[in-house]
Amino acid sequence: MRSAITSVGTGVAIGILLTILLQKGLAHWAAATNQTFTPLLFAVAILASVVLIASGIPARRATQVEPMEALRYE
């Protein structure tokens, strides 16, 4: 779970940083579009929640398995 949060956090931080840095340079190509960060923040919130759910459910299930039972099936 910790590695998933670290990966997502790093990806989100790099993505937001690149979006902010490249927004001014690419603005002339998309002059008629909306230049606010609201859609970006909405998309980041949705993707982060999906990742947390997708990694949290298996992690929770793994904590409920007895260690000796898991080793027996290895």
mmCIF file of N, CA and C in Angstrom:
data_model
loop_
_atom_site.group_PDB
_atom_site.id
_atom_site.type_symbol
_atom_site.label_atom_id
_atom_site.label_comp_id
_atom_site.label_asym_id
_atom_site.label_seq_id
_atom_site.Cartn_x
_atom_site.Cartn_y
_atom_site.Cartn_z
ATOM 1 N N MET A 1 0.832 -1.185 0.000
ATOM 2 C CA MET A 1 0.000 0.000 0.000
ATOM 3 C C MET A 1 0.880 1.253 0.000
ATOM 4 N N ARG A 2 1.951 1.195 0.787
ATOM 5 C CA ARG A 2 2.839 2.351 0.865
ATOM 6 C C ARG A 2 3.498 2.633 -0.480
ATOM 7 N N SER A 3 3.890 1.560 -1.189
ATOM 8 C CA SER A 3 4.540 1.759 -2.491
ATOM 9 C C SER A 3 3.552 2.322 -3.516
ATOM 10 N N ALA A 4 2.303 1.922 -3.435
ATOM 11 C CA ALA A 4 1.293 2.465 -4.351
ATOM 12 C C ALA A 4 1.075 3.952 -4.092
ATOM 13 N N ILE A 5 1.003 4.324 -2.824
ATOM 14 C CA ILE A 5 0.809 5.735 -2.493
ATOM 15 C C ILE A 5 2.016 6.563 -2.925
ATOM 16 N N THR A 6 3.219 6.012 -2.732
ATOM 17 C CA THR A 6 4.428 6.717 -3.144
ATOM 18 C C THR A 6 4.460 6.893 -4.661
ATOM 19 N N SER A 7 4.135 5.842 -5.392
ATOM 20 C CA SER A 7 4.136 5.923 -6.857
ATOM 21 C C SER A 7 3.105 6.922 -7.362
ATOM 22 N N VAL A 8 1.917 6.860 -6.808
ATOM 23 C CA VAL A 8 0.864 7.779 -7.236
ATOM 24 C C VAL A 8 1.227 9.219 -6.867
ATOM 25 N N GLY A 9 1.716 9.412 -5.661
ATOM 26 C CA GLY A 9 2.099 10.762 -5.236
ATOM 27 C C GLY A 9 3.179 11.365 -6.109
ATOM 28 N N THR A 10 4.177 10.555 -6.445
ATOM 29 C CA THR A 10 5.255 11.035 -7.312
ATOM 30 C C THR A 10 4.730 11.352 -8.702
ATOM 31 N N GLY A 11 3.896 10.482 -9.250
ATOM 32 C CA GLY A 11 3.332 10.720 -10.576
ATOM 33 C C GLY A 11 2.447 11.944 -10.623
ATOM 34 N N VAL A 12 1.638 12.125 -9.603
ATOM 35 C CA VAL A 12 0.752 13.296 -9.547
ATOM 36 C C VAL A 12 1.570 14.574 -9.425
ATOM 37 N N ALA A 13 2.583 14.559 -8.573
ATOM 38 C CA ALA A 13 3.415 15.754 -8.396
ATOM 39 C C ALA A 13 4.139 16.119 -9.686
ATOM 40 N N ILE A 14 4.714 15.133 -10.358
ATOM 41 C CA ILE A 14 5.416 15.406 -11.616
ATOM 42 C C ILE A 14 4.431 15.876 -12.686
ATOM 43 N N GLY A 15 3.260 15.250 -12.748
ATOM 44 C CA GLY A 15 2.259 15.648 -13.733
ATOM 45 C C GLY A 15 1.757 17.065 -13.533
ATOM 46 N N ILE A 16 1.482 17.425 -12.297
ATOM 47 C CA ILE A 16 1.011 18.791 -12.027
ATOM 48 C C ILE A 16 2.106 19.804 -12.324
ATOM 49 N N LEU A 17 3.334 19.489 -11.934
ATOM 50 C CA LEU A 17 4.455 20.394 -12.199
ATOM 51 C C LEU A 17 4.656 20.600 -13.695
ATOM 52 N N LEU A 18 4.633 19.513 -14.464
ATOM 53 C CA LEU A 18 4.781 19.645 -15.914
ATOM 54 C C LEU A 18 3.615 20.393 -16.537
ATOM 55 N N THR A 19 2.414 20.181 -16.030
ATOM 56 C CA THR A 19 1.255 20.893 -16.558
ATOM 57 C C THR A 19 1.387 22.387 -16.335
ATOM 58 N N ILE A 20 1.813 22.766 -15.152
ATOM 59 C CA ILE A 20 1.970 24.196 -14.842
ATOM 60 C C ILE A 20 3.082 24.808 -15.685
ATOM 61 N N LEU A 21 4.193 24.087 -15.835
ATOM 62 C CA LEU A 21 5.312 24.620 -16.607
ATOM 63 C C LEU A 21 5.008 24.709 -18.100
ATOM 64 N N LEU A 22 4.303 23.734 -18.628
ATOM 65 C CA LEU A 22 4.036 23.711 -20.063
ATOM 66 C C LEU A 22 2.777 24.473 -20.466
ATOM 67 N N GLN A 23 1.982 24.889 -19.501
ATOM 68 C CA GLN A 23 0.728 25.560 -19.822
ATOM 69 C C GLN A 23 0.977 26.859 -20.587
ATOM 70 N N LYS A 24 1.916 27.640 -20.137
ATOM 71 C CA LYS A 24 2.190 28.921 -20.800
ATOM 72 C C LYS A 24 2.768 28.711 -22.199
ATOM 73 N N GLY A 25 3.650 27.727 -22.327
ATOM 74 C CA GLY A 25 4.273 27.490 -23.623
ATOM 75 C C GLY A 25 3.336 26.930 -24.663
ATOM 76 N N LEU A 26 2.363 26.156 -24.240
ATOM 77 C CA LEU A 26 1.434 25.543 -25.184
ATOM 78 C C LEU A 26 0.121 26.302 -25.326
ATOM 79 N N ALA A 27 -0.006 27.419 -24.651
ATOM 80 C CA ALA A 27 -1.270 28.170 -24.652
ATOM 81 C C ALA A 27 -1.607 28.723 -26.035
ATOM 82 N N HIS A 28 -0.609 29.047 -26.828
ATOM 83 C CA HIS A 28 -0.905 29.617 -28.144
ATOM 84 C C HIS A 28 -1.525 28.576 -29.090
ATOM 85 N N TRP A 29 -1.317 27.297 -28.856
ATOM 86 C CA TRP A 29 -1.925 26.255 -29.681
ATOM 87 C C TRP A 29 -3.385 26.037 -29.312
ATOM 88 N N ALA A 30 -3.728 26.298 -28.096
ATOM 89 C CA ALA A 30 -5.091 26.067 -27.625
ATOM 90 C C ALA A 30 -5.666 27.363 -27.078
ATOM 91 N N ALA A 31 -5.701 28.391 -27.904
ATOM 92 C CA ALA A 31 -6.114 29.714 -27.452
ATOM 93 C C ALA A 31 -7.589 29.765 -27.066
ATOM 94 N N ALA A 32 -8.410 28.920 -27.644
ATOM 95 C CA ALA A 32 -9.847 28.984 -27.381
ATOM 96 C C ALA A 32 -10.277 28.078 -26.231
ATOM 97 N N THR A 33 -9.359 27.428 -25.574
ATOM 98 C CA THR A 33 -9.719 26.509 -24.500
ATOM 99 C C THR A 33 -9.688 27.193 -23.148
ATOM 100 N N ASN A 34 -10.250 26.516 -22.177
ATOM 101 C CA ASN A 34 -10.287 27.021 -20.805
ATOM 102 C C ASN A 34 -8.903 26.864 -20.176
ATOM 103 N N GLN A 35 -8.379 27.889 -19.550
ATOM 104 C CA GLN A 35 -7.026 27.888 -19.011
ATOM 105 C C GLN A 35 -6.989 27.741 -17.489
ATOM 106 N N THR A 36 -8.020 27.161 -16.889
ATOM 107 C CA THR A 36 -8.058 27.016 -15.436
ATOM 108 C C THR A 36 -7.551 25.643 -15.023
ATOM 109 N N PHE A 37 -7.243 25.496 -13.738
ATOM 110 C CA PHE A 37 -6.731 24.244 -13.209
ATOM 111 C C PHE A 37 -7.835 23.355 -12.631
ATOM 112 N N THR A 38 -9.080 23.794 -12.676
ATOM 113 C CA THR A 38 -10.171 23.022 -12.092
ATOM 114 C C THR A 38 -10.319 21.636 -12.723
ATOM 115 N N PRO A 39 -10.328 21.499 -14.046
ATOM 116 C CA PRO A 39 -10.431 20.151 -14.618
ATOM 117 C C PRO A 39 -9.236 19.270 -14.251
ATOM 118 N N LEU A 40 -8.070 19.857 -14.172
ATOM 119 C CA LEU A 40 -6.873 19.103 -13.794
ATOM 120 C C LEU A 40 -6.992 18.580 -12.367
ATOM 121 N N LEU A 41 -7.400 19.425 -11.457
ATOM 122 C CA LEU A 41 -7.533 19.002 -10.069
ATOM 123 C C LEU A 41 -8.645 17.965 -9.907
ATOM 124 N N PHE A 42 -9.716 18.092 -10.663
ATOM 125 C CA PHE A 42 -10.804 17.115 -10.627
ATOM 126 C C PHE A 42 -10.320 15.759 -11.132
ATOM 127 N N ALA A 43 -9.570 15.757 -12.225
ATOM 128 C CA ALA A 43 -9.046 14.506 -12.775
ATOM 129 C C ALA A 43 -8.044 13.860 -11.826
ATOM 130 N N VAL A 44 -7.212 14.657 -11.200
ATOM 131 C CA VAL A 44 -6.234 14.125 -10.243
ATOM 132 C C VAL A 44 -6.949 13.509 -9.051
ATOM 133 N N ALA A 45 -7.987 14.154 -8.559
ATOM 134 C CA ALA A 45 -8.734 13.618 -7.419
ATOM 135 C C ALA A 45 -9.402 12.292 -7.769
ATOM 136 N N ILE A 46 -9.978 12.203 -8.945
ATOM 137 C CA ILE A 46 -10.630 10.954 -9.362
ATOM 138 C C ILE A 46 -9.605 9.836 -9.521
ATOM 139 N N LEU A 47 -8.508 10.112 -10.218
ATOM 140 C CA LEU A 47 -7.493 9.080 -10.433
ATOM 141 C C LEU A 47 -6.836 8.634 -9.135
ATOM 142 N N ALA A 48 -6.566 9.563 -8.240
ATOM 143 C CA ALA A 48 -5.953 9.203 -6.961
ATOM 144 C C ALA A 48 -6.901 8.346 -6.128
ATOM 145 N N SER A 49 -8.181 8.662 -6.145
ATOM 146 C CA SER A 49 -9.127 7.845 -5.374
ATOM 147 C C SER A 49 -9.271 6.446 -5.974
ATOM 148 N N VAL A 50 -9.238 6.338 -7.289
ATOM 149 C CA VAL A 50 -9.312 5.025 -7.931
ATOM 150 C C VAL A 50 -8.089 4.187 -7.566
ATOM 151 N N VAL A 51 -6.923 4.800 -7.576
ATOM 152 C CA VAL A 51 -5.694 4.068 -7.235
ATOM 153 C C VAL A 51 -5.714 3.636 -5.773
ATOM 154 N N LEU A 52 -6.152 4.496 -4.890
ATOM 155 C CA LEU A 52 -6.200 4.133 -3.474
ATOM 156 C C LEU A 52 -7.184 2.989 -3.229
ATOM 157 N N ILE A 53 -8.306 3.001 -3.922
ATOM 158 C CA ILE A 53 -9.265 1.902 -3.779
ATOM 159 C C ILE A 53 -8.689 0.626 -4.378
ATOM 160 N N ALA A 54 -8.075 0.736 -5.553
ATOM 161 C CA ALA A 54 -7.536 -0.447 -6.233
ATOM 162 C C ALA A 54 -6.380 -1.080 -5.472
ATOM 163 N N SER A 55 -5.624 -0.303 -4.734
ATOM 164 C CA SER A 55 -4.530 -0.882 -3.953
ATOM 165 C C SER A 55 -4.950 -1.160 -2.512
ATOM 166 N N GLY A 56 -5.975 -0.499 -2.039
ATOM 167 C CA GLY A 56 -6.409 -0.686 -0.655
ATOM 168 C C GLY A 56 -7.190 -1.961 -0.420
ATOM 169 N N ILE A 57 -8.007 -2.337 -1.379
ATOM 170 C CA ILE A 57 -8.823 -3.555 -1.212
ATOM 171 C C ILE A 57 -7.939 -4.801 -1.116
ATOM 172 N N PRO A 58 -6.986 -5.026 -2.019
ATOM 173 C CA PRO A 58 -6.121 -6.207 -1.859
ATOM 174 C C PRO A 58 -5.250 -6.153 -0.603
ATOM 175 N N ALA A 59 -4.821 -4.959 -0.228
ATOM 176 C CA ALA A 59 -4.002 -4.835 0.984
ATOM 177 C C ALA A 59 -4.814 -5.195 2.222
ATOM 178 N N ARG A 60 -6.058 -4.789 2.247
ATOM 179 C CA ARG A 60 -6.914 -5.124 3.391
ATOM 180 C C ARG A 60 -7.184 -6.624 3.453
ATOM 181 N N ARG A 61 -7.427 -7.231 2.298
ATOM 182 C CA ARG A 61 -7.642 -8.676 2.266
ATOM 183 C C ARG A 61 -6.395 -9.429 2.719
ATOM 184 N N ALA A 62 -5.233 -8.940 2.341
ATOM 185 C CA ALA A 62 -3.984 -9.607 2.710
ATOM 186 C C ALA A 62 -3.738 -9.552 4.212
ATOM 187 N N THR A 63 -4.212 -8.514 4.874
ATOM 188 C CA THR A 63 -4.012 -8.432 6.320
ATOM 189 C C THR A 63 -4.914 -9.381 7.088
ATOM 190 N N GLN A 64 -5.955 -9.902 6.440
ATOM 191 C CA GLN A 64 -6.885 -10.783 7.120
ATOM 192 C C GLN A 64 -6.528 -12.261 6.970
ATOM 193 N N VAL A 65 -5.476 -12.576 6.223
ATOM 194 C CA VAL A 65 -5.057 -13.957 6.018
ATOM 195 C C VAL A 65 -4.031 -14.324 7.083
ATOM 196 N N GLU A 66 -4.187 -15.510 7.640
ATOM 197 C CA GLU A 66 -3.216 -16.003 8.620
ATOM 198 C C GLU A 66 -1.876 -16.261 7.924
ATOM 199 N N PRO A 67 -0.762 -15.852 8.522
ATOM 200 C CA PRO A 67 0.545 -16.032 7.878
ATOM 201 C C PRO A 67 0.878 -17.497 7.575
ATOM 202 N N MET A 68 0.566 -18.405 8.496
ATOM 203 C CA MET A 68 0.875 -19.827 8.259
ATOM 204 C C MET A 68 0.032 -20.399 7.131
ATOM 205 N N GLU A 69 -1.190 -19.935 6.999
ATOM 206 C CA GLU A 69 -2.045 -20.395 5.906
ATOM 207 C C GLU A 69 -1.516 -19.915 4.567
ATOM 208 N N ALA A 70 -1.056 -18.685 4.539
ATOM 209 C CA ALA A 70 -0.489 -18.147 3.288
ATOM 210 C C ALA A 70 0.787 -18.887 2.917
ATOM 211 N N LEU A 71 1.622 -19.211 3.893
ATOM 212 C CA LEU A 71 2.850 -19.952 3.628
ATOM 213 C C LEU A 71 2.567 -21.380 3.171
ATOM 214 N N ARG A 72 1.510 -21.964 3.648
ATOM 215 C CA ARG A 72 1.154 -23.316 3.251
ATOM 216 C C ARG A 72 0.829 -23.404 1.758
ATOM 217 N N TYR A 73 0.231 -22.360 1.211
ATOM 218 C CA TYR A 73 -0.156 -22.366 -0.184
ATOM 219 C C TYR A 73 0.959 -21.889 -1.115
ATOM 220 N N GLU A 74 2.078 -21.482 -0.566
ATOM 221 C CA GLU A 74 3.214 -21.029 -1.377
ATOM 222 C C GLU A 74 3.848 -22.167 -2.005
#
